[in-house]
Coordinates of C-alpha atoms and ligand atoms in Angstrom, one line a residue:
M1 CA -0.1 0.1 0.0
E2 CA 1.3 3.6 -0.8
I3 CA -0.3 6.8 0.4
K4 CA 0.4 10.1 -1.3
R5 CA -0.9 13.4 -0.2
G6 CA -1.7 16.4 -2.4
I7 CA -4.1 19.2 -3.0
P8 CA -7.8 18.4 -2.7
V9 CA -9.7 20.1 -5.4
S10 CA -13.0 18.3 -5.8
P11 CA -14.8 16.5 -3.1
G12 CA -15.9 13.1 -2.8
V13 CA -14.4 9.5 -2.5
A14 CA -13.9 6.8 -5.2
I15 CA -12.3 3.5 -5.3
G16 CA -11.3 1.8 -8.5
P17 CA -9.1 0.2 -11.0
A18 CA -6.4 2.6 -12.2
L19 CA -6.0 3.7 -15.7
V20 CA -2.6 5.6 -15.9
L21 CA -2.5 8.3 -18.5
N22 CA 0.5 9.6 -20.6
T23 CA 2.1 6.4 -20.2
E24 CA -0.7 3.9 -20.8
S25 CA -3.3 5.8 -22.5
F26 CA -5.4 2.7 -22.7
R27 CA -6.8 0.5 -19.9
I28 CA -5.6 -2.9 -18.9
P29 CA -9.1 -4.7 -18.7
Q30 CA -8.1 -7.4 -16.2
R31 CA -5.7 -8.2 -13.3
F32 CA -6.2 -12.0 -12.7
V33 CA -6.8 -15.1 -14.9
E34 CA -8.3 -18.4 -13.9
G35 CA -5.8 -21.3 -13.1
D36 CA -6.8 -23.4 -15.7
R37 CA -5.9 -20.5 -18.1
L38 CA -2.3 -20.0 -16.9
R39 CA -0.7 -21.9 -19.6
E40 CA -2.8 -20.4 -22.5
E41 CA -1.7 -17.0 -20.9
I42 CA 1.9 -17.6 -20.9
E43 CA 1.7 -18.7 -24.5
R44 CA -0.2 -15.6 -25.3
L45 CA 2.6 -13.7 -23.5
R46 CA 5.5 -15.3 -25.6
Q47 CA 3.7 -14.5 -28.7
A48 CA 3.2 -10.9 -27.9
L49 CA 6.9 -10.6 -26.8
A50 CA 8.1 -12.1 -30.1
E51 CA 5.8 -9.7 -32.1
A52 CA 6.8 -6.7 -30.2
A53 CA 10.5 -7.7 -30.9
Q54 CA 9.8 -8.0 -34.3
E55 CA 8.0 -4.8 -34.7
A56 CA 10.9 -3.1 -33.0
R57 CA 13.3 -4.5 -35.3
E58 CA 11.2 -3.5 -38.5
N59 CA 11.2 -0.1 -36.9
E60 CA 15.0 -0.1 -36.4
Q61 CA 15.3 -0.6 -40.2
A62 CA 13.0 2.1 -41.1
V63 CA 14.6 4.6 -38.9
S64 CA 18.3 3.7 -40.0
E65 CA 17.2 4.2 -43.6
K66 CA 15.4 7.4 -42.9
L67 CA 17.7 9.0 -40.0
G68 CA 20.9 7.0 -39.8
R69 CA 22.1 4.0 -38.0
Q70 CA 22.8 5.8 -34.6
Y71 CA 19.0 6.6 -34.3
G72 CA 17.8 3.0 -35.6
A73 CA 20.0 1.6 -33.1
I74 CA 17.9 3.1 -30.2
L75 CA 15.1 0.7 -31.6
G76 CA 17.6 -2.1 -32.0
A77 CA 18.3 -1.7 -28.5
H78 CA 14.5 -2.0 -27.5
A79 CA 14.3 -5.3 -29.5
L80 CA 17.3 -6.8 -27.6
L81 CA 15.6 -5.9 -24.4
I82 CA 12.2 -7.4 -25.3
E83 CA 14.0 -10.7 -26.4
D84 CA 16.1 -10.8 -23.3
P85 CA 15.2 -14.0 -21.5
T86 CA 15.4 -12.7 -18.3
L87 CA 12.6 -10.2 -18.9
S88 CA 10.3 -13.1 -20.1
K89 CA 11.2 -15.2 -17.0
E90 CA 10.3 -12.5 -14.7
V91 CA 7.0 -11.7 -16.3
E92 CA 6.1 -15.5 -16.7
A93 CA 6.7 -16.1 -13.1
L94 CA 4.1 -13.4 -12.0
V95 CA 1.6 -15.0 -14.4
R96 CA 2.4 -18.5 -12.9
D97 CA 2.7 -17.6 -9.3
H98 CA 0.4 -14.8 -8.8
G99 CA -2.2 -15.9 -11.4
F100 CA -1.7 -12.2 -13.0
A101 CA -3.0 -11.6 -16.5
A102 CA -0.1 -11.0 -19.0
E103 CA -1.0 -7.3 -19.5
Y104 CA -0.7 -6.6 -15.8
A105 CA 2.4 -8.7 -15.2
V106 CA 4.1 -6.8 -18.1
S107 CA 3.2 -3.5 -16.7
R108 CA 4.2 -4.4 -13.2
V109 CA 7.7 -5.8 -14.3
M110 CA 8.7 -2.8 -16.7
R111 CA 7.3 0.0 -14.1
R112 CA 9.6 -1.7 -11.3
H113 CA 12.7 -1.4 -13.8
A114 CA 11.6 2.1 -14.7
K115 CA 11.3 3.3 -11.1
A116 CA 14.8 1.5 -10.0
L117 CA 16.4 3.5 -13.0
E118 CA 14.5 6.8 -12.1
S119 CA 15.6 6.4 -8.4
L120 CA 19.4 6.5 -9.3
N121 CA 19.1 10.2 -9.7
S122 CA 21.0 10.4 -13.1
G123 CA 19.4 12.3 -15.8
L124 CA 21.0 9.8 -18.2
L125 CA 19.6 6.9 -16.6
A126 CA 16.2 8.6 -16.0
G127 CA 16.1 8.9 -19.8
R128 CA 16.2 5.2 -20.2
A129 CA 13.2 4.8 -18.0
A130 CA 11.3 6.5 -20.8
D131 CA 12.6 3.7 -23.1
L132 CA 11.0 1.3 -20.7
F133 CA 7.7 2.8 -20.7
D134 CA 7.9 2.8 -24.6
I135 CA 8.8 -0.8 -24.7
E136 CA 5.8 -1.4 -22.0
K137 CA 3.6 0.2 -24.4
R138 CA 4.5 -1.7 -27.6
I139 CA 4.3 -5.1 -25.8
L140 CA 0.7 -4.2 -24.2
R141 CA -0.3 -3.1 -27.7
K142 CA 0.3 -6.5 -29.0
L143 CA -1.4 -8.2 -25.9
L144 CA -4.5 -6.1 -26.1
G145 CA -4.8 -5.9 -30.0
Q146 CA -8.4 -5.0 -30.7
R147 CA -9.4 -5.1 -27.1
R148 CA -7.5 -1.8 -26.6
E149 CA -9.9 0.6 -24.8
Q150 CA -9.4 4.2 -25.4
L151 CA -10.4 7.0 -22.9
Q152 CA -13.2 8.0 -24.7
H153 CA -14.8 4.5 -25.0
L154 CA -14.4 3.2 -21.6
R155 CA -16.6 0.2 -20.8
E156 CA -15.9 0.0 -17.0
P157 CA -15.5 2.9 -14.5
V158 CA -11.8 4.0 -13.6
I159 CA -9.9 6.3 -11.5
V160 CA -7.5 8.4 -14.0
L161 CA -4.0 8.9 -12.7
A162 CA -1.7 11.0 -15.0
Q163 CA 1.2 13.5 -14.5
D164 CA -1.0 16.3 -15.5
L165 CA -4.3 17.1 -17.4
T166 CA -4.9 20.3 -19.3
P167 CA -8.4 21.7 -18.8
S168 CA -9.5 20.7 -22.3
E169 CA -8.5 17.0 -21.5
T170 CA -10.3 17.1 -18.3
A171 CA -13.4 18.8 -19.9
A172 CA -13.3 15.4 -21.9
L173 CA -13.5 13.2 -19.1
D174 CA -17.0 11.2 -18.8
P175 CA -18.0 11.3 -15.2
H176 CA -19.9 7.9 -15.5
M177 CA -16.7 6.2 -16.5
V178 CA -14.1 8.3 -14.7
H179 CA -14.9 8.2 -11.0
A180 CA -12.1 10.4 -9.9
F181 CA -8.7 11.7 -11.2
A182 CA -5.3 12.4 -9.5
T183 CA -2.6 14.1 -11.0
E184 CA 1.4 14.8 -10.1
H185 CA 1.1 18.4 -11.0
G186 CA -1.4 21.2 -10.6
G187 CA -2.6 23.7 -7.9
R188 CA -5.7 24.6 -6.2
A189 CA -7.2 26.9 -8.3
S190 CA -6.0 25.9 -11.8
H191 CA -8.4 25.5 -14.4
T192 CA -8.1 21.7 -14.4
A193 CA -9.3 21.6 -10.7
I194 CA -12.3 24.0 -11.6
M195 CA -13.4 21.7 -14.3
A196 CA -13.1 18.6 -11.8
G197 CA -15.5 20.7 -9.8
A198 CA -17.8 21.5 -12.6
L199 CA -18.0 17.7 -13.8
E200 CA -18.3 16.7 -9.9
I201 CA -15.4 14.4 -10.4
P202 CA -13.5 13.7 -7.0
A203 CA -9.9 15.0 -7.6
V204 CA -6.6 15.4 -6.0
V205 CA -3.5 17.5 -7.6
G206 CA -0.2 18.2 -6.8
L207 CA 0.7 15.0 -5.7
G208 CA 4.3 14.8 -6.7
K209 CA 5.8 11.7 -8.4
F210 CA 3.9 8.6 -8.4
V211 CA 2.6 7.6 -12.0
T212 CA 5.7 5.5 -12.5
D213 CA 4.7 3.4 -9.4
V214 CA 1.4 2.4 -10.7
S215 CA 0.2 -0.3 -13.1
G216 CA -3.0 0.0 -15.0
G217 CA -5.4 -2.2 -13.2
D218 CA -3.9 -1.4 -9.6
T219 CA -6.5 -0.4 -7.1
A220 CA -6.7 3.4 -6.3
I221 CA -8.7 5.4 -3.8
V222 CA -8.9 9.0 -4.4
D223 CA -10.1 10.9 -1.4
G224 CA -11.0 14.4 -2.7
N225 CA -12.1 15.6 0.6
R226 CA -8.7 15.3 2.2
G227 CA -6.3 15.4 -0.8
V228 CA -5.1 11.7 -0.5
L229 CA -4.3 9.1 -3.1
I230 CA -4.0 5.5 -2.0
L231 CA -2.4 2.8 -4.2
N232 CA -3.2 -0.9 -3.6
P233 CA -4.8 -0.3 -0.3
D234 CA -4.9 -3.3 2.1
E235 CA -8.0 -4.8 3.3
E236 CA -8.6 -2.6 6.4
T237 CA -8.0 0.5 4.5
L238 CA -10.4 -0.6 1.7
E239 CA -13.1 -1.4 4.0
R240 CA -12.5 2.1 6.1
Y241 CA -12.7 3.8 2.8
E242 CA -16.0 2.1 1.5
N243 CA -17.6 3.4 4.8
T244 CA -16.2 7.0 4.3
R245 CA -17.7 6.8 1.0
R246 CA -21.1 5.9 2.2
S247 CA -21.4 8.5 4.8
F248 CA -20.1 11.0 2.4
Y249 CA -22.7 10.4 0.1
T250 CA -25.3 10.3 2.9
F251 CA -24.2 13.8 4.2
E252 CA -24.4 15.1 0.6
S253 CA -27.7 13.9 -0.1
G254 CA -29.0 15.2 3.6
L255 CA -27.8 18.8 2.1
G256 CA -30.3 18.3 -0.8
E257 CA -33.2 19.4 1.7
L258 CA -31.7 22.8 1.6
R259 CA -32.4 23.4 -1.9
D260 CA -35.6 25.2 -1.5
L261 CA -34.4 27.4 1.4
P262 CA -33.1 30.8 1.1
G263 CA -29.7 31.7 2.3
V264 CA -30.5 33.6 5.4
T265 CA -28.4 34.0 8.4
R266 CA -29.9 33.4 12.0
D267 CA -30.5 37.1 12.2
G268 CA -32.2 37.4 8.9
A269 CA -29.6 39.0 6.7
R270 CA -30.1 37.5 3.1
V271 CA -27.1 36.2 1.3
M272 CA -27.5 35.5 -2.4
L273 CA -25.8 32.2 -3.4
F274 CA -24.9 32.0 -7.4
G275 CA -23.4 29.3 -9.2
N276 CA -20.3 29.5 -11.4
I277 CA -20.7 27.8 -14.7
E278 CA -18.2 26.9 -17.6
F279 CA -21.1 25.0 -20.0
P280 CA -24.5 25.9 -20.6
E281 CA -25.6 22.5 -19.3
E282 CA -24.4 23.3 -16.0
A283 CA -27.2 25.9 -15.3
A284 CA -29.3 22.8 -14.6
H285 CA -26.8 21.9 -11.8
C286 CA -27.2 25.4 -10.4
L287 CA -30.9 24.8 -10.2
T288 CA -30.6 21.4 -8.4
R289 CA -28.2 22.9 -5.9
G290 CA -30.7 25.8 -5.1
A291 CA -28.7 28.5 -6.6
D292 CA -30.1 32.1 -6.9
G293 CA -28.6 32.5 -10.5
V294 CA -25.5 32.4 -12.1
G295 CA -22.8 34.8 -10.7
L296 CA -19.8 33.6 -13.2
Y297 CA -20.3 32.2 -16.7
R298 CA -17.0 31.5 -17.8
T299 CA -17.5 31.7 -21.6
E300 CA -14.0 30.8 -22.8
F301 CA -15.2 27.2 -22.5
L302 CA -17.2 28.1 -25.7
Y303 CA -13.7 28.0 -27.6
L304 CA -12.6 24.9 -26.3
G305 CA -11.5 22.4 -29.1
R306 CA -12.4 24.5 -32.0
Q307 CA -10.7 25.5 -35.2
S308 CA -12.7 28.8 -35.6
D309 CA -14.0 31.3 -33.1
P310 CA -17.8 30.9 -32.2
S311 CA -20.1 33.1 -34.3
E312 CA -22.4 35.8 -32.7
S313 CA -25.5 33.1 -32.9
E314 CA -23.6 30.3 -31.3
H315 CA -22.8 32.6 -28.5
L316 CA -26.5 33.7 -28.2
D317 CA -27.5 30.0 -28.3
A318 CA -25.5 29.0 -25.5
Y319 CA -26.5 32.2 -23.4
L320 CA -30.3 31.5 -24.2
T321 CA -30.0 28.0 -23.1
V322 CA -28.7 29.4 -19.5
I323 CA -31.5 31.8 -19.5
R324 CA -34.2 29.2 -20.4
T325 CA -33.0 26.9 -17.9
L326 CA -33.1 29.8 -15.2
G327 CA -36.2 31.6 -16.0
P328 CA -36.2 35.2 -16.8
D329 CA -35.6 36.4 -13.3
R330 CA -32.6 34.8 -11.9
P331 CA -29.3 36.9 -12.9
V332 CA -26.9 35.5 -15.1
V333 CA -23.4 37.2 -15.3
I334 CA -21.7 36.6 -18.3
R335 CA -18.2 37.1 -18.4
T336 CA -16.3 38.1 -21.7
L337 CA -13.7 36.0 -23.1
D338 CA -10.8 35.3 -20.5
V339 CA -8.4 33.3 -22.3
G340 CA -4.4 33.1 -22.1
A341 CA -2.1 31.8 -19.6
D342 CA -3.0 28.5 -18.1
K343 CA -6.3 28.5 -20.0
F344 CA -6.5 27.5 -23.9
A345 CA -6.0 29.7 -26.7
T346 CA -8.6 31.0 -29.2
S347 CA -8.0 30.7 -33.1
N348 CA -7.2 34.4 -33.0
D349 CA -4.4 34.2 -30.2
P350 CA -1.4 35.9 -31.0
P351 CA 1.2 33.6 -32.7
A352 CA 4.1 34.6 -30.9
E353 CA 5.1 32.6 -27.7
E354 CA 5.1 34.6 -24.6
R355 CA 7.9 34.5 -22.0
N356 CA 5.6 35.3 -19.3
P357 CA 1.9 34.4 -20.3
F358 CA 0.4 35.0 -16.9
L359 CA 1.4 38.7 -17.3
G360 CA 1.1 38.7 -20.9
L361 CA -1.7 39.5 -23.6
R362 CA -4.5 37.6 -22.0
S363 CA -8.2 38.2 -21.2
V364 CA -9.6 41.5 -21.7
R365 CA -6.2 42.8 -22.9
L366 CA -6.4 40.3 -25.8
C367 CA -10.0 41.5 -26.5
L368 CA -9.2 45.1 -26.6
R369 CA -6.7 44.1 -29.7
N370 CA -9.2 42.1 -31.3
L371 CA -12.4 44.2 -31.6
T372 CA -14.2 41.9 -33.9
L373 CA -13.9 39.1 -31.4
F374 CA -15.1 41.3 -28.6
K375 CA -17.8 43.0 -30.4
T376 CA -19.2 39.7 -31.6
Q377 CA -19.6 38.5 -27.9
M378 CA -20.8 41.9 -26.7
R379 CA -23.4 41.8 -29.4
A380 CA -24.7 38.2 -28.3
I381 CA -24.8 39.2 -24.7
L382 CA -26.9 42.3 -25.5
R383 CA -29.2 40.3 -27.6
A384 CA -29.5 37.8 -24.9
S385 CA -30.4 40.6 -22.5
A386 CA -33.8 41.0 -24.1
F387 CA -34.8 37.4 -22.7
G388 CA -33.6 37.4 -19.0
D389 CA -31.7 39.2 -16.1
V390 CA -28.3 39.3 -18.1
R391 CA -25.4 41.1 -16.9
I392 CA -21.8 41.9 -18.5
M393 CA -18.5 41.6 -16.7
F394 CA -15.0 42.1 -17.8
P395 CA -12.0 40.0 -16.6
M396 CA -8.5 40.8 -15.4
V397 CA -9.1 44.7 -15.7
S398 CA -5.9 46.2 -14.3
T399 CA -6.4 50.1 -14.8
L400 CA -9.2 52.5 -14.9
L401 CA -8.4 53.4 -18.5
E402 CA -9.1 49.8 -19.5
L403 CA -12.2 49.6 -18.1
R404 CA -13.3 52.8 -19.8
Q405 CA -12.1 51.3 -23.1
C406 CA -14.3 48.2 -22.4
K407 CA -17.3 50.5 -21.5
M408 CA -16.8 52.6 -24.7
I409 CA -16.6 49.4 -26.9
F410 CA -19.8 48.2 -25.3
A411 CA -21.6 51.6 -25.9
E412 CA -20.6 51.4 -29.6
V413 CA -22.2 47.9 -29.9
K414 CA -25.5 49.1 -28.1
E415 CA -25.6 52.0 -30.6
D416 CA -25.1 49.4 -33.5
L417 CA -27.9 47.3 -32.4
E418 CA -30.1 50.1 -32.1
D419 CA -29.4 51.2 -35.5
E420 CA -30.2 47.9 -36.8
G421 CA -33.4 47.7 -34.6
I422 CA -32.4 44.8 -32.5
D423 CA -34.1 44.3 -29.1
F424 CA -31.9 44.4 -26.0
N425 CA -32.0 45.8 -22.5
P426 CA -30.3 49.2 -22.7
K427 CA -29.9 49.2 -19.0
V428 CA -27.5 45.9 -18.8
P429 CA -25.7 46.1 -15.7
V430 CA -22.0 46.3 -16.0
G431 CA -19.5 44.9 -13.8
T432 CA -15.6 44.4 -13.4
M433 CA -13.6 41.5 -12.0
I434 CA -11.3 42.4 -9.3
E435 CA -8.5 40.1 -9.7
V436 CA -5.5 42.1 -10.3
P437 CA -3.8 43.8 -7.2
S438 CA -3.7 47.3 -8.9
A439 CA -7.6 47.1 -9.4
A440 CA -8.1 46.2 -5.8
I441 CA -6.1 49.3 -4.9
M442 CA -8.0 51.4 -7.3
A443 CA -11.4 50.1 -6.1
E444 CA -12.9 53.2 -5.1
Q445 CA -12.3 55.0 -8.5
L446 CA -13.4 51.8 -10.3
A447 CA -16.6 51.4 -8.2
R448 CA -17.8 55.0 -9.5
E449 CA -17.9 53.7 -13.1
V450 CA -19.6 50.1 -12.8
N451 CA -22.8 48.7 -11.3
F452 CA -21.1 45.9 -9.6
F453 CA -17.7 44.0 -8.5
S454 CA -16.9 40.4 -8.5
I455 CA -13.8 39.5 -6.6
G456 CA -11.7 36.9 -8.5
T457 CA -9.8 35.6 -5.4
N458 CA -8.0 32.7 -7.6
D459 CA -6.1 35.3 -9.5
L460 CA -6.2 38.0 -6.8
T461 CA -4.2 35.5 -4.7
Q462 CA -1.8 34.5 -7.3
Y463 CA -0.9 37.9 -8.3
T464 CA -0.7 39.3 -4.8
L465 CA 1.7 36.7 -3.6
A466 CA 3.3 36.2 -6.9
A467 CA 2.6 32.4 -6.7
D468 CA 1.4 30.4 -9.7
R469 CA -2.1 28.9 -9.0
T470 CA -1.3 26.0 -11.1
N471 CA 2.1 25.2 -9.6
E472 CA 2.0 22.5 -6.8
T473 CA 5.7 23.4 -5.7
V474 CA 4.4 27.2 -4.5
A475 CA 1.1 25.8 -3.2
T476 CA 1.9 26.8 0.4
L477 CA 2.4 30.3 -0.6
Y478 CA -0.6 30.4 -2.9
N479 CA -3.2 31.0 0.1
P480 CA -6.5 33.1 -0.3
G481 CA -6.3 33.1 3.6
D482 CA -3.2 35.2 3.5
P483 CA -3.5 38.5 5.4
A484 CA -2.3 40.5 2.4
V485 CA -5.2 39.0 0.2
L486 CA -7.7 39.5 2.9
R487 CA -6.7 43.2 3.3
L488 CA -7.2 43.8 -0.3
I489 CA -10.5 41.9 -0.3
K490 CA -11.6 44.3 2.7
M491 CA -10.6 47.4 0.7
V492 CA -12.6 46.2 -2.3
V493 CA -15.9 45.4 -0.1
D494 CA -15.6 48.8 1.7
A495 CA -15.3 50.6 -1.7
A496 CA -18.3 48.9 -3.0
V497 CA -20.3 49.7 0.1
K498 CA -19.2 53.1 0.0
Q499 CA -20.1 53.6 -3.7
R500 CA -23.5 51.3 -2.9
I501 CA -22.8 48.8 -5.6
D502 CA -23.1 45.1 -5.5
V503 CA -19.9 43.0 -4.5
N504 CA -19.5 39.4 -5.0
V505 CA -16.5 36.9 -4.5
C506 CA -16.6 34.2 -7.2
G507 CA -13.0 32.7 -6.7
E508 CA -12.9 29.0 -5.5
M509 CA -12.3 30.6 -1.9
S510 CA -16.0 31.4 -1.6
G511 CA -16.8 27.6 -2.0
E512 CA -14.5 26.5 0.8
P513 CA -16.4 26.4 4.0
I514 CA -13.8 27.8 6.3
Y515 CA -13.9 31.2 4.6
T516 CA -17.9 31.5 4.6
M517 CA -17.9 33.4 8.1
L518 CA -15.2 35.5 7.3
L519 CA -16.7 36.7 4.0
L520 CA -19.9 37.5 5.5
G521 CA -18.3 39.2 8.3
M522 CA -16.2 41.4 5.9
G523 CA -19.6 42.6 4.5
L524 CA -20.3 40.3 1.7
R525 CA -23.8 39.2 1.0
Q526 CA -23.3 37.7 -2.4
L527 CA -21.1 34.5 -3.2
S528 CA -20.7 32.5 -6.5
V529 CA -19.4 29.1 -6.1
T530 CA -19.2 25.6 -7.9
P531 CA -22.8 24.6 -8.0
H532 CA -21.8 21.3 -5.9
N533 CA -20.8 23.4 -2.9
I534 CA -23.9 25.5 -2.8
P535 CA -26.0 23.4 -0.2
E536 CA -22.9 23.3 2.3
I537 CA -22.1 27.0 2.2
K538 CA -25.8 27.5 2.5
K539 CA -25.9 25.4 5.6
I540 CA -23.1 27.7 7.4
I541 CA -24.9 30.9 6.3
R542 CA -28.2 29.5 8.0
S543 CA -26.1 28.5 11.0
V544 CA -24.7 31.8 12.0
S545 CA -25.4 35.2 12.7
V546 CA -24.1 38.4 11.3
E547 CA -22.6 39.5 14.6
E548 CA -20.8 36.2 15.2
A549 CA -19.2 36.7 11.6
V550 CA -18.3 40.2 12.1
N551 CA -16.6 39.0 15.3
V552 CA -14.7 36.2 13.3
A553 CA -13.7 38.5 10.5
E554 CA -12.5 41.2 12.8
E555 CA -10.2 38.5 14.7
A556 CA -9.2 36.9 11.4
L557 CA -7.9 40.3 9.9
R558 CA -5.8 40.8 13.1
L559 CA -3.8 37.7 12.4
E560 CA -0.4 37.9 10.7
T561 CA 0.0 34.8 8.9
A562 CA -1.8 32.6 6.3
R563 CA -1.5 29.7 8.8
D564 CA -2.9 31.5 11.7
V565 CA -5.8 32.8 9.7
N566 CA -6.5 29.5 8.3
N567 CA -6.4 27.5 11.7
Y568 CA -8.5 30.1 13.4
L569 CA -11.1 29.9 10.7
R570 CA -11.1 26.1 10.9
E571 CA -11.7 26.1 14.5
Q572 CA -14.5 28.7 14.3
T573 CA -16.3 26.7 11.5
R574 CA -15.7 23.3 13.3
R575 CA -17.6 25.0 16.2
I576 CA -20.7 25.9 14.0
L577 CA -20.8 22.6 11.7
P578 CA -18.1 20.0 12.8
E579 CA -19.1 17.7 9.9
V580 CA -18.0 20.1 7.2
V581 CA -14.5 20.6 8.6
S582 CA -13.5 17.0 9.7
Ligands
LIG601 C1 -10.6 34.2 -10.3 O1 -9.5 34.6 -10.6 O2 -10.9 34.1 -9.1 C2 -11.9 33.7 -11.3 C3 -12.9 33.5 -10.7 O3 -11.5 33.8 -12.7 P1 -10.8 32.5 -13.2 O4 -10.8 31.3 -12.1 O5 -11.8 32.0 -14.5 O6 -9.6 32.9 -13.5
LIG602 MG1 -9.5 34.8 -13.1

């Protein structure tokens, strides 16, 4: 049994066979064979080894002719390794003595050797480990033949394990078949993590190296509540986790009763709870979790995996799907395109590689350089406003001038629609995200020019602490509870209150139960969270009074380190609702 600790990014517990991505990219369908089939299995293994060696020899020749003998020799070495009798002996012994299926036995042996090479800490030998993975794949391909199962066509549920997953790879996962995932890289507020929340797949990221320790088919447990991955658990652990899984789902279904109750504190303050969505279909999740509307629609996901940018009518169709689901009275805050950095590209992205994309031409900066793209989206948002309570929001605004430019273009688009006689709401509320420290510092000036603020604590934390939100090696620095971040949030809320505009928090922080009392106490009366988290946050809101929350916030703001803040908030939340914190 091996236990790894990482960063929990999507709650829930799942137990199942591992599917190791990047190295395997297909699933090993069974782990054991019946005793009476062992001879047949060993015969199948020998044949696969012979075919794999033969294929490597053919590749050796083809590569030698194309690139030269020194390159062909690499594949020649692969063939020699596959033909090495000690390899077949080792694998056959696993089949014979443990009843392992040939695929599983091959994977176990190759990974053991690869791991031994990697542990020698020599760049050269670690490179040889990559050769072993290559050989493993070649043999598995021969063994599985037509039985190879691609990730998109899984027939049985799996736990996906990978070095990393991009947001688009994550978006393509089928939650019915992928019961959880765990990755070596990644941080708390990465877009991969956000996608996991949207798909409601339990997930742990930033676990550090483990992929080479796993064979496809090994049993894995992902505990998305505590950030733990367990490989090949013993009987006792397995049983304990079966129980945890059951009680987690009982707790979750208990929260369902809160759906039709409002978010009101014990002393009667109304707190609006909105959902964050990436796809129009998620609007339905908002309703089932009892959301008051959509507080953040991340429209960049409309651009995912496309060759060309979406047209005005494609934008409009998506927005109308959300409005139809929520009805005309629930607000829908549509955020304009926010691509770049760790998010995927549009087809119009600048071709030049940026040295520092997190500080580069991303988000609203990119839109201001590509007015056709920007105006197409604005037209669709305005057209959608004729059918529901639509609001527009600009991301990554860092200066007042930038905001004014966005508003000016928006005014031009309104004029165009008017000239064309197209219906829209001329009073569409305009908001800005506050997610760059400069915007937080200038909140008072910005507040005079918009109808609402939405604090993006994912980016605000990253830019305030200069700690990449996707990088697990700086995950201890990246902390929304850091006193520096809290001071900025306080400044923004105070500015909004002074100018009498709405203010909301839509970063992942607002869906983390330990921050609910703090945010309430700082004056927030709107939170926008992953729909799955709404009931839990609502439960906390309904369990406290504003006075209690203000005391908690005042004390938290006096503390000097993120660790002290988080410990204090965890204790306070445990006092109110122990089951949420444990
Ligand atoms: C944020 O930065 O907090 C935010 C909500 O935006 P995103 O996560 O899409 O960058
Ligand atoms: Mg952001």
